[in-house]
Coordinates of C-alpha atoms and ligand atoms in Angstrom, one line a residue:
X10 CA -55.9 63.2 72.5
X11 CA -57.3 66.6 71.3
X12 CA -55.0 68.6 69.4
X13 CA -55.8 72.1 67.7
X14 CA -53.6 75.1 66.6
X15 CA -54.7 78.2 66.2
X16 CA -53.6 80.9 64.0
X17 CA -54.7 82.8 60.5
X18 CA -51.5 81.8 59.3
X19 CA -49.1 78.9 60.0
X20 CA -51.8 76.6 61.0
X21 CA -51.8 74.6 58.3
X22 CA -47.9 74.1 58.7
X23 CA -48.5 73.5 62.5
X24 CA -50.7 70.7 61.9
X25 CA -48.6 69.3 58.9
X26 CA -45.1 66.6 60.0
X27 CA -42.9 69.5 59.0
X28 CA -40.6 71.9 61.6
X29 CA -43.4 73.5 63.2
X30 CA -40.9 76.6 63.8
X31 CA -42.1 77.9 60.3
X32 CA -40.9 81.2 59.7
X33 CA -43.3 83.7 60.5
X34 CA -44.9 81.8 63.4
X35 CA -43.8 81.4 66.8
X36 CA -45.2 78.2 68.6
X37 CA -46.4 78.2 72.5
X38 CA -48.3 74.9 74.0
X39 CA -50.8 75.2 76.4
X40 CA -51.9 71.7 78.3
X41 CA -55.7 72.0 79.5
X42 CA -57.9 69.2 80.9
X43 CA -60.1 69.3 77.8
X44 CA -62.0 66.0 78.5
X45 CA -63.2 63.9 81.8
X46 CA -64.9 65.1 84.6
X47 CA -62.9 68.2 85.1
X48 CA -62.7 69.4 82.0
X49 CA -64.5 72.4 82.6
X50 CA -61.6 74.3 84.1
X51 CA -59.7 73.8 80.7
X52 CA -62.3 74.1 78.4
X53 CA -63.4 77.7 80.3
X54 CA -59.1 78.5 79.9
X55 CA -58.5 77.4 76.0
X56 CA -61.6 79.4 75.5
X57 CA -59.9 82.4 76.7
X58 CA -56.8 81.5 75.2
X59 CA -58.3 81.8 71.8
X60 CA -60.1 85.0 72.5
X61 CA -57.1 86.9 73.5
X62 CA -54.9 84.8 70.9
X63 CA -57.4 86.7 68.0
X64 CA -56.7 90.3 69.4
X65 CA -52.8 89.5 69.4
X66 CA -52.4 87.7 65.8
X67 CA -53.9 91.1 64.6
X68 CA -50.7 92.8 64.6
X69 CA -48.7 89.7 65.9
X70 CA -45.6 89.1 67.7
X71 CA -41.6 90.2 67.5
X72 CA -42.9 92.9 64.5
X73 CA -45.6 90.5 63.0
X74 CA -45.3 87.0 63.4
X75 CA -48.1 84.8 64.2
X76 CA -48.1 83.2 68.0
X77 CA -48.9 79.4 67.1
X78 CA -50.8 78.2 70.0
X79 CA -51.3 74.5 70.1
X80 CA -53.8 73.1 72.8
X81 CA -52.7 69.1 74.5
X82 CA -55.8 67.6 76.7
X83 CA -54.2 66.4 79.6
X84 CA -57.3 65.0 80.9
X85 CA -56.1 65.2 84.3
X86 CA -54.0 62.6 84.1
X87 CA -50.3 63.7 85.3
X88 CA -48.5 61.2 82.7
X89 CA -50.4 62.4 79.6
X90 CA -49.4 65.9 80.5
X91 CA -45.8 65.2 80.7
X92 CA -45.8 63.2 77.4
X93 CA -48.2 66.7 76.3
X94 CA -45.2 68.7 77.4
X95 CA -42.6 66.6 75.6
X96 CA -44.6 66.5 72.6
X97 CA -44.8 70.0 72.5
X98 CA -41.3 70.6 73.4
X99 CA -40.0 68.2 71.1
X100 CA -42.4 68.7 68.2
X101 CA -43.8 71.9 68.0
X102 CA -40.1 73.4 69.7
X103 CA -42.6 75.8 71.8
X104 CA -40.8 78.4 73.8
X105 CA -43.6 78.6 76.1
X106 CA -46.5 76.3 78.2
X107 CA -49.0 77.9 79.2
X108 CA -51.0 75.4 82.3
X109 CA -51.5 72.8 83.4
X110 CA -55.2 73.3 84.2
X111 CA -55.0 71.5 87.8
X112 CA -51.7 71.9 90.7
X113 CA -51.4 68.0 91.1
X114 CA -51.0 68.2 87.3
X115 CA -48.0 71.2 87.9
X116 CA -46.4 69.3 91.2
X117 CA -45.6 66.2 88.1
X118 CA -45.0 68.3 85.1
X119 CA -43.7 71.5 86.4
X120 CA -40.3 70.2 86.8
X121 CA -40.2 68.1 83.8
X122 CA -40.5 71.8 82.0
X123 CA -38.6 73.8 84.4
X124 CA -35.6 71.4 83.9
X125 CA -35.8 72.0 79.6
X126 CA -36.1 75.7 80.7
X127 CA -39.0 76.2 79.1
X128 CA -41.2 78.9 80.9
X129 CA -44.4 77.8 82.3
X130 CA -47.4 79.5 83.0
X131 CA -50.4 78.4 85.3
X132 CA -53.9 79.8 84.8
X133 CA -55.0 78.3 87.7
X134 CA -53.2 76.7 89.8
X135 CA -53.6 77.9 93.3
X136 CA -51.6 75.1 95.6
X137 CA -49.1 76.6 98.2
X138 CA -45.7 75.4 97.0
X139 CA -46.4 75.7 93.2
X140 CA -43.7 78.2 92.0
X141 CA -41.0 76.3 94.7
X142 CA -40.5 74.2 91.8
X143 CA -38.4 75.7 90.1
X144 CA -37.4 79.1 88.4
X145 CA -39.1 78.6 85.0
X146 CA -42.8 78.3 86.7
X147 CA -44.9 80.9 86.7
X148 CA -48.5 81.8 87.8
X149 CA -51.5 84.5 87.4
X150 CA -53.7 82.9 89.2
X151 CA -54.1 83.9 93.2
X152 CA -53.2 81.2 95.3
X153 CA -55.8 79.9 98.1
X154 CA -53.4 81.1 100.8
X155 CA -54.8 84.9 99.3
X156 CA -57.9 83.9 98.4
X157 CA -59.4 81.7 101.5
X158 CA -59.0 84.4 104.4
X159 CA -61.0 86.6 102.6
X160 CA -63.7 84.1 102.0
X161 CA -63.6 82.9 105.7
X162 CA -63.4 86.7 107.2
X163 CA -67.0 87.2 105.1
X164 CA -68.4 84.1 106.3
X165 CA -67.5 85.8 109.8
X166 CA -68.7 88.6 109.3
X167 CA -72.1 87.3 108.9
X168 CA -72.3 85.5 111.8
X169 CA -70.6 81.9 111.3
X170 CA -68.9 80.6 114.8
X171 CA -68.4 76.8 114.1
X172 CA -67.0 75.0 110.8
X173 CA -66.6 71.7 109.6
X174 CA -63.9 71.5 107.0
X175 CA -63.9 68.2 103.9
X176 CA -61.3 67.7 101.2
X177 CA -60.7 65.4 99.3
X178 CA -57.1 63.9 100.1
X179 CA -55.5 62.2 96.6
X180 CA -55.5 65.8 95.0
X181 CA -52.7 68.2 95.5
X182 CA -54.8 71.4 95.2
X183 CA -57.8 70.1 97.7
X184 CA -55.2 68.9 100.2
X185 CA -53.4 72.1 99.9
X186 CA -56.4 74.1 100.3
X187 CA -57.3 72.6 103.0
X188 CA -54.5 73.3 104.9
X189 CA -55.0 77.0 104.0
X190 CA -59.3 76.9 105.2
X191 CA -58.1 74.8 108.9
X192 CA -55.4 77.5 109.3
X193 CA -57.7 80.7 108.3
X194 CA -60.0 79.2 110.3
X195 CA -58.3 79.4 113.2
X196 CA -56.8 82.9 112.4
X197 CA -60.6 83.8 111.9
X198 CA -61.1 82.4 115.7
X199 CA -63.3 79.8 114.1
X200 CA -64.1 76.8 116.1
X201 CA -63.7 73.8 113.8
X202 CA -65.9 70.9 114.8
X203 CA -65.3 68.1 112.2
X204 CA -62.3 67.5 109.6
X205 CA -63.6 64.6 106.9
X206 CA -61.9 63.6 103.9
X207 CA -62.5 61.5 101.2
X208 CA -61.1 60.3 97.6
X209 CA -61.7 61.9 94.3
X210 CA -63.2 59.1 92.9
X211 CA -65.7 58.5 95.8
X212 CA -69.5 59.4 95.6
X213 CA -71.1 58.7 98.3
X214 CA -69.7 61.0 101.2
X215 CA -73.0 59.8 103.7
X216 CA -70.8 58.6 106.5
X217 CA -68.4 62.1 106.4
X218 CA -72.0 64.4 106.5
X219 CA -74.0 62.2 108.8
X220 CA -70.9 62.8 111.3
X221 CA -71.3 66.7 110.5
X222 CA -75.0 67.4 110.6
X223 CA -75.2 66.4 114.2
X224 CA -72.7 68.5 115.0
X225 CA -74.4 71.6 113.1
X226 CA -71.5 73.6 112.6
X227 CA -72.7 76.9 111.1
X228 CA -70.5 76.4 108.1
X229 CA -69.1 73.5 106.2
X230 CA -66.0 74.1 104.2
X231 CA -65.3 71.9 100.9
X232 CA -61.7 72.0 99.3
X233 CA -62.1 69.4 96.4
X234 CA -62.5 70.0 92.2
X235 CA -65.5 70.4 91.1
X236 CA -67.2 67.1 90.5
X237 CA -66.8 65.8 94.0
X238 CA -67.8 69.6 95.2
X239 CA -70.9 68.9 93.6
X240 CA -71.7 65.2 94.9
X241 CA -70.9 66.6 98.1
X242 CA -73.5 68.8 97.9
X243 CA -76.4 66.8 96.3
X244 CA -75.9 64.8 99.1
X245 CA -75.6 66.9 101.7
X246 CA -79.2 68.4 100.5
X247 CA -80.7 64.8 100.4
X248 CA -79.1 64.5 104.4
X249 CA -81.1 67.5 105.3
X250 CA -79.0 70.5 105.4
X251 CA -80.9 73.4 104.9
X252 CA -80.1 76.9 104.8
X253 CA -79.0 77.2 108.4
X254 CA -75.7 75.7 107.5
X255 CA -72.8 77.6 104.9
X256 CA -71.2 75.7 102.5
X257 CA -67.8 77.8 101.4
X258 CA -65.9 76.4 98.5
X259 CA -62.8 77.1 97.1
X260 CA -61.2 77.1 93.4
X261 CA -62.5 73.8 92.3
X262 CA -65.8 76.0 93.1
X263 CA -64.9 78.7 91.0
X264 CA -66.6 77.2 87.8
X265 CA -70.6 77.8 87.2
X266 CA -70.8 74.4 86.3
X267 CA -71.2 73.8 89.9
X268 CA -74.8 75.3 89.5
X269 CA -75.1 73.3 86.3
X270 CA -74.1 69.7 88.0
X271 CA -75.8 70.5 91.8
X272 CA -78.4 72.7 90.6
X273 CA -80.6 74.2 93.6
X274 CA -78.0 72.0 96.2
X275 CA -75.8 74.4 94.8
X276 CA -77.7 77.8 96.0
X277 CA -75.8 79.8 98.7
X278 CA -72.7 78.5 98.5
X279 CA -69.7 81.4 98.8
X280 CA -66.4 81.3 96.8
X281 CA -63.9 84.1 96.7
X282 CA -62.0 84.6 93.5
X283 CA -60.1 87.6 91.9
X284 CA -62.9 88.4 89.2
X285 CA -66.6 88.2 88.7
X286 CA -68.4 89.1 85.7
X287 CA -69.8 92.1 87.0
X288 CA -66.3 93.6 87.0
X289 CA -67.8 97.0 85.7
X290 CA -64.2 98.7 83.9
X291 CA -64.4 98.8 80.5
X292 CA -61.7 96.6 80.1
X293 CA -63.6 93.5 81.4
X294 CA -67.0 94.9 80.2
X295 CA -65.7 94.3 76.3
X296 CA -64.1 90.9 77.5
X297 CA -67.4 89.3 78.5
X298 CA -69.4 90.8 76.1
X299 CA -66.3 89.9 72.7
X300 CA -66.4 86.5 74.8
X301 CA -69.8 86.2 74.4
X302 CA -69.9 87.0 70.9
X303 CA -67.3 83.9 70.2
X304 CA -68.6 81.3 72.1
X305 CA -71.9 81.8 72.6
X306 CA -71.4 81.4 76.3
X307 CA -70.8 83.8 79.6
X308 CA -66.7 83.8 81.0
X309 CA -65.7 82.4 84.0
X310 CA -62.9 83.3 86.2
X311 CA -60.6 80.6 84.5
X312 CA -61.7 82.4 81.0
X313 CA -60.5 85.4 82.6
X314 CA -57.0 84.1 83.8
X315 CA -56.2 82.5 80.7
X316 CA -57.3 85.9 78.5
X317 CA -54.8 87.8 80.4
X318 CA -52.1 85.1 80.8
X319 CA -51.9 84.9 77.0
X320 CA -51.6 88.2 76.4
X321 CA -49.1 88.3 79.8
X322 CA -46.6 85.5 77.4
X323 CA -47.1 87.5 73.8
X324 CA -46.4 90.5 75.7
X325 CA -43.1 88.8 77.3
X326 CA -42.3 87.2 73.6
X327 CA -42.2 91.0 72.5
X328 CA -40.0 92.4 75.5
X329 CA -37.6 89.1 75.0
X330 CA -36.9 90.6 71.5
X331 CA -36.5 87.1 70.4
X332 CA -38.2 83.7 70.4
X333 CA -35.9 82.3 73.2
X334 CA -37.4 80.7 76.3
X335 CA -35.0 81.9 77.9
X336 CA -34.7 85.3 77.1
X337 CA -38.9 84.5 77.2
X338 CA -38.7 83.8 81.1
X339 CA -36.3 87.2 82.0
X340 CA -38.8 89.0 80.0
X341 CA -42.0 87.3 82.2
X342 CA -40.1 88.1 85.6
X343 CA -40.0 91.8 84.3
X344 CA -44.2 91.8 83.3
X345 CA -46.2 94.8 84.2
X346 CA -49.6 94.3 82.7
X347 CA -53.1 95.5 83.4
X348 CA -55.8 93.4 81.9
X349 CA -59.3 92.0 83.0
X350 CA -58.3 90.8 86.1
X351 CA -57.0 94.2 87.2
X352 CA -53.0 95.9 87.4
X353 CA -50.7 92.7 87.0
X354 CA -47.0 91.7 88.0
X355 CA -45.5 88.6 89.3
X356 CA -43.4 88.7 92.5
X357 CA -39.3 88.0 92.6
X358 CA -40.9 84.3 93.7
X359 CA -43.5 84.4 90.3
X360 CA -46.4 84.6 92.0
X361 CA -49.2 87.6 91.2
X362 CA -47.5 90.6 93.2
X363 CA -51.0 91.5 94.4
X364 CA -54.0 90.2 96.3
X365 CA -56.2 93.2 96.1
X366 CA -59.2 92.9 94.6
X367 CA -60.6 89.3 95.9
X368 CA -64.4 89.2 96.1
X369 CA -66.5 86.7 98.0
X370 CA -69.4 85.2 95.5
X371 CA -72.2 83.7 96.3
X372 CA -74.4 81.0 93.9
X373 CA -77.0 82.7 93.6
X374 CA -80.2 81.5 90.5
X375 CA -77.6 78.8 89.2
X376 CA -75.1 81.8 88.6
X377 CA -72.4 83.8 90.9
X378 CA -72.9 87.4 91.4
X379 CA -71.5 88.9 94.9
X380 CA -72.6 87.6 98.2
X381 CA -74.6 90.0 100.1
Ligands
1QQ130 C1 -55.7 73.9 91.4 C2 -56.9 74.6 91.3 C3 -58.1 74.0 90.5 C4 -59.4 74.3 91.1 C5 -58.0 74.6 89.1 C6 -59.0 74.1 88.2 O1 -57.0 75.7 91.8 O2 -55.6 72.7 91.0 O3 -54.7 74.5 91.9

C-alpha cells in the first residue's frame, strides 16, 4: 500500500511511529485509487492535491502550521479504503479525508467516516445519493444528474434521434449514471433502442454491440470507468461502427487516458464536465501551466477538482479557527470559494451550489478540447 506525506516540515515526523499530531502540523488523509486499472482518476487527483498543497504550506494553516497530507491507495477496493480511513483516523488523527476517488468506494466508506465525524470530501464522485449518507460528506465535484442533460441536449442538438444506452452494472457510479443518461434521454425526447449491461471485469462486450449495431441507433451511450469505457470501444470499432454512430461517455470518460488506452476508437466521443483545459481565466491559465511545470504532464478535470478541493479544506481549517473536525465540517458548510473550476459553494445538502459552467468535450487528436 502506497503511503506518502507531504509537507516541508513535519514529514519526517509523519512518516516516523510517533503522534503524527506534531505541533506545528496539522494532518488531513486523502484515499485515491493510486494503483489497478483505475488508477488514473487518483493519480490525476493526488497530483493536484500536491500542487495546491505547495501554494498553501507557503504561509500555512491556523497562522502558520503546515497541512500534513498523507495519501492511502485504495486501489478500488472498498475494504482497503475503510482500513485507509481507519488508519488515517486512528494513526495520523486526521481531521479531514479528502476522496475516495470512485462513488462505490464512498457508498462503503462514507459512513464509516461520517459516523467518527470526520468530514469527507469527494473529488469526484458524481453518483446520485452520495451526500444522503450522512452530514459529514461532502462533494465538489458535479454530479451526473447536472452534468448528463447537458451532454445529451448537445448530442440533440446535432441531430441524434435514437440511443442505445450500456453500463456496466457491479459499479455504483455506472449504475447510477445510467439511471441519469435513460431518464435525460427521455426528457431529451430521445428514442432509446437498446439497454445492455455488463460487469466490470468483462472484456469482451461482442454479444451487447452486435445486438446494437443492427439497430443503428444514432448514439450509443456508455456509463462505466474508464477501462471497460475503453474495451467497449476498441470493440465496438473492430464490429464496424463508424462515424455515423455517437458514442457519449460520462465521468469514467472524463480522463485522457481514454485516448491513451482506445487510441483512434476513442476519436469523437463527447463527455461533459465542469472544466477543460482551455478554461481561458487567469486563474486556470497559471493552474495548467504551474501543473505543467511539476509533473511534466497536462491536468485533467480530476487534477482540477482536487486543486480546488484542497485549498476548499485548508481554507475551512482556517475559518474553523481550530484543528477540530468538527468545528472543520461547520466551517466547510459555510465555504465560498472561487478557484479553477469557477465561483464555488456547497448547497445546505453539500453538494456544489452550482451547475453553470458544464461544457460538452469531444476527443478529438487523442485529447479533449470542445465539441463543435
Ligand atoms: C464516480 C465517478 C468516477 C468516474 C470517478 C473517477 O464519477 O465514481 O462517481
Amino acid at each position: 500500500m502506497l503511503r506518502r506525506s507531504f509537507a516541508v516540515l513535519g514529514a519526517a515526523l509523519a512518516l516516523g511511529a510517533g503522534p503524527a499530531l506534531a505541533q506545528g502540523t496539522v494532518p488531513v488523509g486523502a484515499i485515491e485509487i493510486l494503483s489497478g486499472p483505475s488508477a488514473a482518476y487518483g493519480i490525476a487527483i493526488r497530483s493536484g492535491l500536491e500542487l495546491a498543497l505547495d501554494e498553501i504550506n507557503v504561509k500555512g494553516v491556523l497562522g502558520g502550521s503546515k497541512i500534513v497530507l498523507t495519501v492511502e491507495d485504495s486501489a478500488a477496493n472498498k475494504d482497503q479504503a475503510i482500513n485507509a480511513a481507519r488508519k488515517l483516523i486512528g494513526r495520523d488523527k486526521v481531521i479531514a479525508i479528502i476522496g475516495p476517488t470512485i462513488s462505490n468506494e464512498m457508498f462503503a466508506l462514507g459512513p464509516v467516516v461520517n459516523e467518527r465525524k470526520i468530514p469527507i470530501v469527494g473529488t469526484s464522485t458524481t453518483a446520485v445519493g452520495i451526500t444522503d449518507i450522512g452530514p459529514y460528506v461532502f462533494r465538489t465535484s458535479l454530479p451526473e444528474a447536472d452534468v448528463i442533460p447537458v451532454t445529451l441536449k448537445h448530442a440533440k442538438s446535432h441531430g441524434v434521434k435514437s440511443i442505445a444506452l450500456l453500463y456496466a452494472n457491479d459499479d455504483a457510479f455506472s449504475k447510477s449514471g445510467f439511471d441519469v443518461m435513460k431518464a435525460a434521454a427521455e426528457a431529451a425526447g430521445l428514442t432509446i433502442v437498446a439497454t445492455e449491461s455488463f460487469s466490470q471485469k468483462d472484456t469482451d462486450f461482442s454479444a451487447q454491440l452486435t445486438k446494437i449495431k443492427a439497430l443503428k441507433p444514432d448514439a450509443v451511450g456508455i456509463s462505466a470507468l474508464l477501462e471497460p469505457t475503453s474495451g467497449v470501444l476498441l470493440q465496438a470499432r473492430q464490429l464496424g461502427f463508424g462515424k455515423e454512430t455517437l458514442f457519449i461517455g460520462g465521468n469514467g470518460s472524463n480522463s485522457p487516458k481514454l485516448g491513451e488506452i482506445a487510441g483512434a476508437a476513442a476519436e469523437g466521443l463527447i463527455v461533459g464536465s465542469p472544466w477543460f483545459i482551455g478554461k481561458p481565466d487567469a486563474v486556470n491559465q497559471k493552474f495548467v501551466a504551474d501543473f505543467r511545470g511539476k509533473f511534466s504532464k497536462d491536468p485533467d478535470q480530476f487534477a482540477a477538482q482536487a486543486y480546488d478541493t484542497m485549498k476548499i479544506v485548508a481554507a475551512a481549517i482556517d475559518r474553523a479557527g481550530a484543528a477540530d473536525p468538527v468545528k472543520v465540517r461547520d466551517a466547510l458548510t459555510q465555504t465560498k470559494f472561487s478557484g479553477v473550476m469557477g465561483p464555488f459553494a456547497f448547497t445546505p445538502g453539500r453538494d456544489p451550489a452550482s451547475a453553470e459552467g458544464v461544457v460538452v468535450l469531444m476527443m478529438q487528436g487523442g485529447k479533449f478540447s470542445i465539441a463543435p
